Structure formats: structure tokens, C-alpha cells
Coordinates of C-alpha atoms and ligand atoms in Angstrom, one line a residue:
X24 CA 46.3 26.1 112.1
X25 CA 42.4 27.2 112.4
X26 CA 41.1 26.9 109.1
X27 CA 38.0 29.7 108.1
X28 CA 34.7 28.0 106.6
X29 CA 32.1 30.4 106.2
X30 CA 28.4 28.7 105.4
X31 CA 26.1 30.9 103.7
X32 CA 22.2 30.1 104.1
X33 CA 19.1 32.0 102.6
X34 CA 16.1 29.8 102.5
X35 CA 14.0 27.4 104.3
X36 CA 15.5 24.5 102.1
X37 CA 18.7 25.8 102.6
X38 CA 18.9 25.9 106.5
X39 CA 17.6 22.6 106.8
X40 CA 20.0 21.1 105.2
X41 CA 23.0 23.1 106.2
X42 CA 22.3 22.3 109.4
X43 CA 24.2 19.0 109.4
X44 CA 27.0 20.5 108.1
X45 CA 27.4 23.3 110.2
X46 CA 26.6 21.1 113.1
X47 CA 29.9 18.6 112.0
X48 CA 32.0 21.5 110.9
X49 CA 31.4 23.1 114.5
X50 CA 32.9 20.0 116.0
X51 CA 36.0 20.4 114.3
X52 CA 38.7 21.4 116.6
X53 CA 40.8 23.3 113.3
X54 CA 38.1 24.7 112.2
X55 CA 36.2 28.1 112.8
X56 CA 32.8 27.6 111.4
X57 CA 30.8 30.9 111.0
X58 CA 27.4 31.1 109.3
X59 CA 26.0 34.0 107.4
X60 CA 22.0 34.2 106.6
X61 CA 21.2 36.2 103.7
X62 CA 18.0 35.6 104.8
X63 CA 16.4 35.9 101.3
X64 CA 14.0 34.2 103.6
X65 CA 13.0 36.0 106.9
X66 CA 10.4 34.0 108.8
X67 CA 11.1 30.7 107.2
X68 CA 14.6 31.0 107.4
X69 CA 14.8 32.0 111.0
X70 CA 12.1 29.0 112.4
X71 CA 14.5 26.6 111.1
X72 CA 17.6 28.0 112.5
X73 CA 16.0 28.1 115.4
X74 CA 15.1 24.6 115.7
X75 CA 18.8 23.2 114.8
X76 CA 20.4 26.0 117.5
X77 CA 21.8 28.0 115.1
X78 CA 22.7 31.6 115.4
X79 CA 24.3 33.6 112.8
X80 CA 27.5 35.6 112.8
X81 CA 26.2 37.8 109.9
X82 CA 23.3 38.4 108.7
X83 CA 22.6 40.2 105.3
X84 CA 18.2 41.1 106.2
X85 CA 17.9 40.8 102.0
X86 CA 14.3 40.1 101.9
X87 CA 11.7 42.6 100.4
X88 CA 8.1 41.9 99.8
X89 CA 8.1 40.2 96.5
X90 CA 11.5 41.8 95.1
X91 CA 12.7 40.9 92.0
X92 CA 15.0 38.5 90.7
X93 CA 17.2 41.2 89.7
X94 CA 16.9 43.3 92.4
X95 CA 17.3 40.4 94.9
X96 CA 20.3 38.8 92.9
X97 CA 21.8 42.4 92.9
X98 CA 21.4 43.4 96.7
X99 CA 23.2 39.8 97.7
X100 CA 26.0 39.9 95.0
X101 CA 27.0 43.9 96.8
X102 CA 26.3 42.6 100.5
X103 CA 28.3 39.1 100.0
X104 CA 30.9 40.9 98.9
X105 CA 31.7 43.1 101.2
X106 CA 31.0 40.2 103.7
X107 CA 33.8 38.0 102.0
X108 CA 36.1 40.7 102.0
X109 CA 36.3 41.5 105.5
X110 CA 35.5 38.0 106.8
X111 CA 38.4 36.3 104.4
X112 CA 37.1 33.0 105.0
X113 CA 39.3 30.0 103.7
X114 CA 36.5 28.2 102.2
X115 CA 32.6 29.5 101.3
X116 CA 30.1 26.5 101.5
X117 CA 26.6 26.8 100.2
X118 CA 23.7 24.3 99.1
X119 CA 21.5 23.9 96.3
X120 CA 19.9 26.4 93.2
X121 CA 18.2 29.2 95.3
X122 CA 19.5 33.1 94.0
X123 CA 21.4 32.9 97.5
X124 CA 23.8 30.4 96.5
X125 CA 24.3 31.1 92.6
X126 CA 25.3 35.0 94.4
X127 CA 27.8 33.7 97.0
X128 CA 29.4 31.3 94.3
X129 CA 29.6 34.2 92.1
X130 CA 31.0 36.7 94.2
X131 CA 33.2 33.9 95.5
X132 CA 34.7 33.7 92.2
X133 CA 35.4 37.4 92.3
X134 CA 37.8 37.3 95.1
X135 CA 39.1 33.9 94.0
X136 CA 37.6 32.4 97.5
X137 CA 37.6 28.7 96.9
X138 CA 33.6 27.7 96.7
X139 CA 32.0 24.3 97.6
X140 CA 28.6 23.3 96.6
X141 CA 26.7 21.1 98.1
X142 CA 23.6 19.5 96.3
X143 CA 25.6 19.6 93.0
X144 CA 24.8 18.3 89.9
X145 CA 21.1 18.2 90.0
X146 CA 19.9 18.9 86.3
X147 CA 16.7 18.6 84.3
X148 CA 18.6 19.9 81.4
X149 CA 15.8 22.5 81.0
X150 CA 17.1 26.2 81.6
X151 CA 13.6 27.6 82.1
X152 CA 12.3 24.2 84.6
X153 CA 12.7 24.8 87.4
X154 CA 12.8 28.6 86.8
X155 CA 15.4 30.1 88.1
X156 CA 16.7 27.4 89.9
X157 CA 18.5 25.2 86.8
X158 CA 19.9 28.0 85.9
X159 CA 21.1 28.7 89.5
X160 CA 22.7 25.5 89.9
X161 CA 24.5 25.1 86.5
X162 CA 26.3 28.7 87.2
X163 CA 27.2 27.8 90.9
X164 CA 28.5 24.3 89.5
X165 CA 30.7 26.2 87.0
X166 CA 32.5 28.1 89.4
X167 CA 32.8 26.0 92.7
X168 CA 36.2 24.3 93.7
X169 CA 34.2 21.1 95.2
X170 CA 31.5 19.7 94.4
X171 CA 29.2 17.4 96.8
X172 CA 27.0 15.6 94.3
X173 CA 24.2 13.6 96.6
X174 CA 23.7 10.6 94.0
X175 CA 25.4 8.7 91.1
X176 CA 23.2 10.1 88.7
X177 CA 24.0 13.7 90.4
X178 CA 28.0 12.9 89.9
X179 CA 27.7 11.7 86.1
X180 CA 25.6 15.1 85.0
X181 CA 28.9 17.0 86.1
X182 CA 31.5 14.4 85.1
X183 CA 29.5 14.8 81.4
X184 CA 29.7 18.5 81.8
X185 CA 33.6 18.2 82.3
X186 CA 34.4 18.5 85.6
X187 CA 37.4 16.7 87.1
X188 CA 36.7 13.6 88.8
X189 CA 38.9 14.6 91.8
X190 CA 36.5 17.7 92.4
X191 CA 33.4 15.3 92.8
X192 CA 32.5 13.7 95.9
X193 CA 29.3 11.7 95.8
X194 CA 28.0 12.0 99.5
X195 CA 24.2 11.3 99.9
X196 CA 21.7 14.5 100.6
X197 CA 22.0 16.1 103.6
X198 CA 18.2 16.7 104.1
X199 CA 18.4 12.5 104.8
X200 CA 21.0 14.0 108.1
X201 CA 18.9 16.6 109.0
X202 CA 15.5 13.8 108.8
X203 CA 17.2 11.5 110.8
X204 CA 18.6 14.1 113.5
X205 CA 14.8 15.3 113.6
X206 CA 12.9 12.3 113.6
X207 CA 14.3 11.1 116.6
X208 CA 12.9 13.5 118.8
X209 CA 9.4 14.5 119.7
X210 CA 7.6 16.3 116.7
X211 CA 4.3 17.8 118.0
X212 CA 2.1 19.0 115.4
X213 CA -0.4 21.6 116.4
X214 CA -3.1 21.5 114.6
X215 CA -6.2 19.3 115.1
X216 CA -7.0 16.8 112.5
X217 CA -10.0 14.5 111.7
X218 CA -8.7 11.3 113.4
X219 CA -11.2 9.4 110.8
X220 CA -10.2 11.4 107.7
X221 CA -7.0 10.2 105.3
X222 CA -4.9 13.4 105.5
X223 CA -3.5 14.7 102.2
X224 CA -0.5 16.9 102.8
X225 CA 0.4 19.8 100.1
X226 CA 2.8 22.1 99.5
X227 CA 3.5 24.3 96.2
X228 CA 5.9 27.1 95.0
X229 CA 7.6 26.6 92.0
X230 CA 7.8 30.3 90.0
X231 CA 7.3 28.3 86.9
X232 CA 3.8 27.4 88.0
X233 CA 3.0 31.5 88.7
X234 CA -0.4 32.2 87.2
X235 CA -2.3 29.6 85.5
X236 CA -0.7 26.4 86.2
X237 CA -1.1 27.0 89.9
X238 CA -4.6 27.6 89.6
X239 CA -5.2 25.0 88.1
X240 CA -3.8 23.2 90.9
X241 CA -5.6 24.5 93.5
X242 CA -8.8 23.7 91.4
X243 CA -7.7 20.2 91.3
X244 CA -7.2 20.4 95.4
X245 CA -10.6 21.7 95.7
X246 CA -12.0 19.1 93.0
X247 CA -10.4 16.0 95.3
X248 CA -11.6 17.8 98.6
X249 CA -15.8 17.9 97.0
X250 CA -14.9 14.6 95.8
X251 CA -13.9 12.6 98.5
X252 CA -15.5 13.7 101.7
X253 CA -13.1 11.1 103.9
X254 CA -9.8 12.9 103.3
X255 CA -8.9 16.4 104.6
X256 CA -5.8 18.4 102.9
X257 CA -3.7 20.1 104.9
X258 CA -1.8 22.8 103.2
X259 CA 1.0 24.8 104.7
X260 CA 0.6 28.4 102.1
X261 CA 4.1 29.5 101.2
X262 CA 4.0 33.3 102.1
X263 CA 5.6 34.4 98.4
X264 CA 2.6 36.2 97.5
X265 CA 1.9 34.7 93.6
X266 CA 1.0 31.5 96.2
X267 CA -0.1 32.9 99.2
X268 CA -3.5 35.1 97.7
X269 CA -4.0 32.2 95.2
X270 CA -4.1 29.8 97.7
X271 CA -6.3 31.8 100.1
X272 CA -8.8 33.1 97.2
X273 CA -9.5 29.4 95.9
X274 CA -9.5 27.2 98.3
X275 CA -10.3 29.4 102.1
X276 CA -13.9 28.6 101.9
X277 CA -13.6 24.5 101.4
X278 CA -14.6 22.7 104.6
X279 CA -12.1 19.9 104.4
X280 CA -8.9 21.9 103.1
X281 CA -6.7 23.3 106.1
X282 CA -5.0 26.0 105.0
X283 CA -1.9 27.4 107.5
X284 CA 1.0 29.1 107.8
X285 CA 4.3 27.7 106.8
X286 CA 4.8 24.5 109.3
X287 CA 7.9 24.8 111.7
X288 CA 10.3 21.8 110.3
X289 CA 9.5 19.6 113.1
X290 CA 5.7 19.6 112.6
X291 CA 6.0 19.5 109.3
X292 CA 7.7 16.2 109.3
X293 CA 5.5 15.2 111.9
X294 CA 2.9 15.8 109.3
X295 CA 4.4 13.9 106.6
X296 CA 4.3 10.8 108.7
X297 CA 1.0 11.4 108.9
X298 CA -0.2 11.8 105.7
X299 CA -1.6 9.4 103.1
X300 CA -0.6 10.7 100.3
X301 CA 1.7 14.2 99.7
X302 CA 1.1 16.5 96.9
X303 CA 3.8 18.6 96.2
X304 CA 6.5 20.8 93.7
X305 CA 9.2 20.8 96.4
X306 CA 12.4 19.0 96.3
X307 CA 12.7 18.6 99.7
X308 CA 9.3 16.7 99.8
X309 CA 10.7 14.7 97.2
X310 CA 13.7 13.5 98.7
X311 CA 12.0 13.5 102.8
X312 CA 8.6 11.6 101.5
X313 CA 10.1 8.3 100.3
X314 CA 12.6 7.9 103.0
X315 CA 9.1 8.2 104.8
X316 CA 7.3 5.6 102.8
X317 CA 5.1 8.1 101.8
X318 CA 3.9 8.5 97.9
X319 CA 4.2 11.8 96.5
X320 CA 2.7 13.5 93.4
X321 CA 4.7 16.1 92.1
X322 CA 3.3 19.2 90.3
X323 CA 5.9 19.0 88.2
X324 CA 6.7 18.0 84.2
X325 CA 10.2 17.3 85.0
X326 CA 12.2 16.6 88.0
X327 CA 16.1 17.1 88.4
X328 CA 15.5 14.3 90.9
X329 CA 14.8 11.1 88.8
X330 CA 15.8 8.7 91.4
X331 CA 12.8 8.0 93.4
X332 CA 9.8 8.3 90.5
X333 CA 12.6 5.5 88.4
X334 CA 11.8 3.8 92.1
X335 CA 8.6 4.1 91.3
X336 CA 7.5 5.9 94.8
X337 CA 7.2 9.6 93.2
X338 CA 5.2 10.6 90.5
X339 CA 4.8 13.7 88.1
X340 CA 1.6 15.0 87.9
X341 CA 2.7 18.7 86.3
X342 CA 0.1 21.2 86.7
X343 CA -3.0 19.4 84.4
X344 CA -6.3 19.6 86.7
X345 CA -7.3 16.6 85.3
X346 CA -4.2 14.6 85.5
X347 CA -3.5 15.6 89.4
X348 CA -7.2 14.6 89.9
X349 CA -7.0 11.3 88.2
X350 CA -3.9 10.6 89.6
X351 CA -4.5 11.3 93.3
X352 CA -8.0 9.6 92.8
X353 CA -6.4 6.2 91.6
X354 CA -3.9 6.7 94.7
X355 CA -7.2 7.0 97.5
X356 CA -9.3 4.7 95.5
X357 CA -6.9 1.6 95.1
X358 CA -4.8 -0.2 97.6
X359 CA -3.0 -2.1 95.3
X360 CA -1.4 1.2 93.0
X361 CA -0.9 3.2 96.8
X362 CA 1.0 -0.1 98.0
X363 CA 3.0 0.1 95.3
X364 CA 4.6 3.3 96.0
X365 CA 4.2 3.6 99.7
X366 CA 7.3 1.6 99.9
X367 CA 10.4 2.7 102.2
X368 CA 13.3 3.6 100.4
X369 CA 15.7 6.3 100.4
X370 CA 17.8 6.9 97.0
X371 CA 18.7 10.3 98.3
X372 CA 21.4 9.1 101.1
X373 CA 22.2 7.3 104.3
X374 CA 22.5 10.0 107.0
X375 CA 26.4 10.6 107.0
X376 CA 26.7 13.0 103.9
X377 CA 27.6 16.1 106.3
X378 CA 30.6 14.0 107.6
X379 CA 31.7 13.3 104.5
X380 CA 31.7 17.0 103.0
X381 CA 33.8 17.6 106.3
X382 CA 36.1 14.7 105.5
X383 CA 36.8 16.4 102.2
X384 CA 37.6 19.5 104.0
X385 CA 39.2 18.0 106.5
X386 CA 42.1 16.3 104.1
X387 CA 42.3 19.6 101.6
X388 CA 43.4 21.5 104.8
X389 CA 45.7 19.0 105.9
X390 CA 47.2 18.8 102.4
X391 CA 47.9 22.8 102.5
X392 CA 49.5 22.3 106.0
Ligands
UD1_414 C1 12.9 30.6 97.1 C2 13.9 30.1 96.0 C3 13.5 28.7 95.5 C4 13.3 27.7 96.7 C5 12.3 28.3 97.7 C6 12.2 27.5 99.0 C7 14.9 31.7 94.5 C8 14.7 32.6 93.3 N1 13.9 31.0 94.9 O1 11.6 30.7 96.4 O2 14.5 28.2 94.7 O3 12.8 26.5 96.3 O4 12.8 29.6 98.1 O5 11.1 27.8 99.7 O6 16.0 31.6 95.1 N2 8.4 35.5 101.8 C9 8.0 35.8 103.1 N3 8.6 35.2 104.2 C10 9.5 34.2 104.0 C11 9.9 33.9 102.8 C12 9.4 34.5 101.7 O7 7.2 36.7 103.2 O8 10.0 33.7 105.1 C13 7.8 36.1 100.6 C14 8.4 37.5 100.4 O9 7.5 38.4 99.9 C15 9.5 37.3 99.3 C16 8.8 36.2 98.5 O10 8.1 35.4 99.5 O11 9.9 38.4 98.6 C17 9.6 35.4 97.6 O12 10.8 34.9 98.3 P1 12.0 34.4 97.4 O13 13.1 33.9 98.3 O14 12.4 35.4 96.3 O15 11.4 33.2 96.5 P2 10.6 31.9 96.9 O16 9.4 31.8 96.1 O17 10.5 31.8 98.4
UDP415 N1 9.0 22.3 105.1 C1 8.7 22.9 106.4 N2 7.5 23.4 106.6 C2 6.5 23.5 105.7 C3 6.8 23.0 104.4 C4 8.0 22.4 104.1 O1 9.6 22.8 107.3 O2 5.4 24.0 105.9 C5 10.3 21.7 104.9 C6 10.3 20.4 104.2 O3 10.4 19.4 105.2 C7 11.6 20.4 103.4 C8 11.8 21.9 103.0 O4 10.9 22.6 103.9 O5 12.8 20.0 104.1 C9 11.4 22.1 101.6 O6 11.3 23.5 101.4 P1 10.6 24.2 100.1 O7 9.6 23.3 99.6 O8 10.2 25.5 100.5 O9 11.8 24.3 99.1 P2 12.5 23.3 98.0 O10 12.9 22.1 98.7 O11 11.5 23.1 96.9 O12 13.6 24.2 97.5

């Protein structure tokens, strides 16, 4: 019997590491894999998609110029619904804390469509950090039928918060898949960099950093570029719009900071292998930089990924000017604290986890034969 699995995407994050699943679940001879994009991200969203070969069955077309949280959570909850209901899919699979997947979980539970989240159990513990994200996660967690924790610590949040052990499956991040599928081919990056300059990679975007905080960030970046005139920063500007005018306003007239547009996947990575040193509030970054060898400060106070910065190879900076200066100045000025954490490890998984989501699948539909 041909099994349904619908995979719902909405953001950059999200695509990339879908993509390994949907890839495996497509080579599944009982299964029919179809993929819906919200597309709470449009450009991002649809880059990434591109690179992995992957065209949607549906897609929702949800983003607005800056919308809302309410407005966005409300359009997705009304279009996934009438999705699910006519595609009846067997199983909904979604991954991570974006509004996307706390909306398809939700409306999932309304029609009692067994949910599967993947990326479960992340937790700071903080409702308000990372803003809306916690929230996002602990809600889809609630409701999903499995849940694809990526690391030990991952698996003991939810078995603390009750769920049964027979609905965890510890299974390694899929963004270590999607590295590994992507870092074997030929990653040009098209933009010209100072052969003779240390490149310092940055991305930011965290809500929670909105105003102030980011400011003060991008007065650090400027601060490090005066500073130190043999490194150039290259920073990709998300296009959410709190970032994107920031960003331009502050730091578009420094002669050694590179701002761009959002890097295509490929070129990004090709960047990170670049780079000295990453600055950063992405969880991606966090988990792609040390499997990289690459140390990352992260403008973060808290991190629902403690694994690598207890490895000692991440660290939080928050948003202080003066701490993300200091910081990133001991990194560039001494080769003994950059050796330290420019080690290779990868806490965050070993390049099977989509195989073994699929494996989980795999025996639930045998087990309903
Ligand atoms: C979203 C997620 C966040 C995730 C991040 C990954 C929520 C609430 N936030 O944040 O968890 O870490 O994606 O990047 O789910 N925009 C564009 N083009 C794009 C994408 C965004 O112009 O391709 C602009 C639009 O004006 C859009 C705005 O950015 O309205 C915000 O997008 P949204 O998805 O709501 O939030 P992000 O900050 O991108
Ligand atoms: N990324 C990308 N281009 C960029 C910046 C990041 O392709 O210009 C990738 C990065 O490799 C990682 C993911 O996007 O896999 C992280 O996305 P983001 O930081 O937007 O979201 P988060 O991971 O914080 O949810």
C-alpha cells in the first residue's frame, strides 16, 4: 500500500534541512512524498529548493512585507488547512521552531493527522529567547506523534517534559546531511575577496535582538572593521526589514565590511570554509561552523544548542558592543585561544539522520499493514 507523507517547508533553515528527508523519503518505493512550501520565505525559500532539485506540489505564497506574527500565524493555520483536508496525507512532517511548523503541527492536530517533528526538543527553557521560536517548538513538540530529537541532550528535554520514550528517536541534525551532500560538490562563491585579509563571516536575525541590541551589534562590526585593518567582514543582510535598513544604514559606508544579499546555500558554505572566524545568531551556523572547524561567536545570551560551546568551539557573545568586540579581538589577536576552538567536531550528527526518520516511518507503516 502507498503510504502519503506530506513535508511542509517555509524558510531558508527549513528547506535546507528538509532536503535530506525529502530526498530519502522520495526513494521509497511505498511511499508518495509530496512537499508543500508555505513559503513564509519567498526568495530564500525558493534559492534553496532550487539547489537540492526540489519542486513543490503546493505552494501556500504566505509571505507579506514584514506581516505580523499574528497575521502570518493566522493566514498559514486557514491555508494548511484546507491543504490537509483535501491532500489527506498519512503523515505531515515538518522541522524546527519557525511560525510555519508550530501552524502545520497545529492544524495537524485539528484533523487528528499524525505529526512528526524533526529538530525536537531544542529548549533554552526561556519563552521569550529565542522569541517566537521557543515558544514555537515547545507547542509543535506538544502535539506531534514522533519526535526526531537530533542529540542526547535534545531527547532528555522531552523525556523530562513527559513524553513517551517510544515517541523519541534520537537521530543526529539533518543540516550535518544536507552539509555533507553539499560539500562534496563544487561551491563557487562569487564575490571577490582580499586574498591577504582574514575574512570574518556574519550573519544576524534573531527578533529578540530588533532595535537596540542589533545596533549595538553592528556598532561592534564596524568597531572590529576600524580596528583591524587586515580582516574584511562579509555579511550576507537578511532581507526582514528590522535587519536589512539597520544593517545598510550603519555599516554601508565601511571600506572593509561587504555587505550582500542573502548567499545562495552553496556559496555560503563555501564561505564558511573560508572564513576565520563566524559571527552569528543563527542556529544553523551553529551547528554547520564546528563540523567546519570554524569558531563562532554567537549574538546570543542563551542557546537551545549547548553542545558545541560545552565543546568549547561556540561561544556567546549576546548583543554587548563591548563584549562582541573583546571577544572577537582575543579570537584575531591570539593563536593560542583561536586554536582552541577552531577544532573539528560535530556534536550535531553523523550524516544519516534523514535515513533514520525514514526508518521510523518506514516500520510505523509496516506495523499498520
Ligand atoms: C524566520 C523565522 C525564524 C528563522 C528565520 C530563518 C518565524 C517567526 N521566524 O524569521 O525562526 O530563524 O526565518 O531565516 O517563523 N523576507 C523577504 N524575503 C525572504 C524572506 C523574508 O523579503 O525570502 C522579509 C519579508 O519582509 C518578511 C520578513 O522578511 O515579511 C520576515 O520574514 P519572517 O519569515 O516572518 O521572519 P524571519 O525574520 O525571516
Ligand atoms: N545560509 C545561506 N545563506 C546565507 C546565510 C545562511 O544559505 O546567506 C544558510 C546556512 O548555511 C544555514 C541556514 O542558512 O544552513 C541558516 O538559516 P538562518 O540563519 O536564516 O536561520 P536559523 O538557522 O537561525 O533558523
Amino acid at each position: 500500500m502507498i503510504r502519503k507523507v506530506l513535508c511542509i517547508v517555509g524558510t531558508r533553515p527549513e528547506a535546507i534541512k528538509m532536503a535530506p528527508v525529502i530526498k530519502a523519503l522520495q526513494a521509497e518505493k511505498n511511499i508518495d512524498c509530496r512537499v508543500l512550501a508555505t513559503a513564509q520565505h519567498r526568495g530564500m525559500l525558493d534559492q534553496v529548493l532550487e539547489f537540492f532539485g526540489i519542486t513543490p506540489d503546493l505552494d501556500l505564497d504566505i509571505m507579506r512585507p514584514n506581516q505580523s506574527l499574528t497575521t502570518l500565524t493566522a493566514r498559514l493555520l486557514l491555508d494548511l488547512d484546507g491543504v490537509l483536508q483535501s491532500e489527506k496525507p498519512d503523515v505531515v512532517l515538518a522541522q524546527g521552531d519557525t511560525t510555519t511548523v508550530m501552524s502545520a503541527a497545529l492544524a495537524c492536530f485539528y484533523l487528528r493527522i499524525p505529526f512528526g517533528h524533526i529538530e525536537a526538543g531544542l529548549r533554552t527553557g526561556d519563552i521569550y529567547n529565542p522569541f517566537p521560536e521557543e515558544a514555537n517548538r515547545v507547542i509543535a513538540g506538544k502535539l506531534a506523534r514522533w519526535h526526531f530529537a537530533p542529540t542526547q541532550g535534545s531527547m532528555d528535554n522531552l523525556l523530562r517534559e513527559g513524553v513517551a520514550p517510544a515517541n523519541i528517536t534520537m537521530t543526529g541534525n539533518t543540516v550535518i546531511d544536507a552539509l555533507l551532500m553539499t560539500a562534496a560538490r563544487t561551491l563557487p562563491l562569487d564575490i571577490e575577496l582580499d586574498p591577504s585579509k582574514r575574512l570574518v563571516l556574519v550573519t544576524s536575525h534573531r527578533r529578540e535582538n530588533f532595535g537596540e541590541p542589533f545596533q549595538n551589534i553592528c556598532q561592534a562590526l564596524k568597531s572590529l572593521a576600524e580596528r583591524n585593518p587586515d580582516i574584511q567582514i562579509l555579511y550576507p543582510v537578511h532581507p526582514n526589514p528590522n535587519v536589512k535598513d539597520v544593517a545598510y544604514q550603519l555599516l554601508g559606508h565601511t571600506p572593509n565590511i561587504i555587505l550582500c544579499a542573502p548567499l545562495d546555500y552553496a556559496p555560503f558554505i563555501a564561505a564558511m570554509k573560508r572564513s576565520y572566524l563566524i559571527i552569528s545568531d543563527s542556529g544553523g551556523v551553529q551547528e554547520e561552523a564546528p563540523a567546519l572547524g570554524k569558531p563562532v561567536l554567537v549574538l546570543r545570551e542563551e542557546t537551545e544548542r549547548p553542545e558545541a560551546v560545552d565543546l568549547g568551539v561556540v561561544k556567546l557573545v549576546g548583543a554587548n558592543r563591548d563584549t562582541i568586540i573583546e571577544q572577537a579581538q582575543r579570537l584575531l589577536d591570539d593563536p593560542l585561544a583561536y586554536r582552541s576552538m577552531a577544532r573539528g567536531v560535530s556534536p550535531y550528527g553523523d550524516g544519516k539522520a534523514a535515513a533514520r526518520i525514514v526508518g521510523v516511518l518506514r516500520q510505523h507503516f509496516q506495523q499498520c499493514e
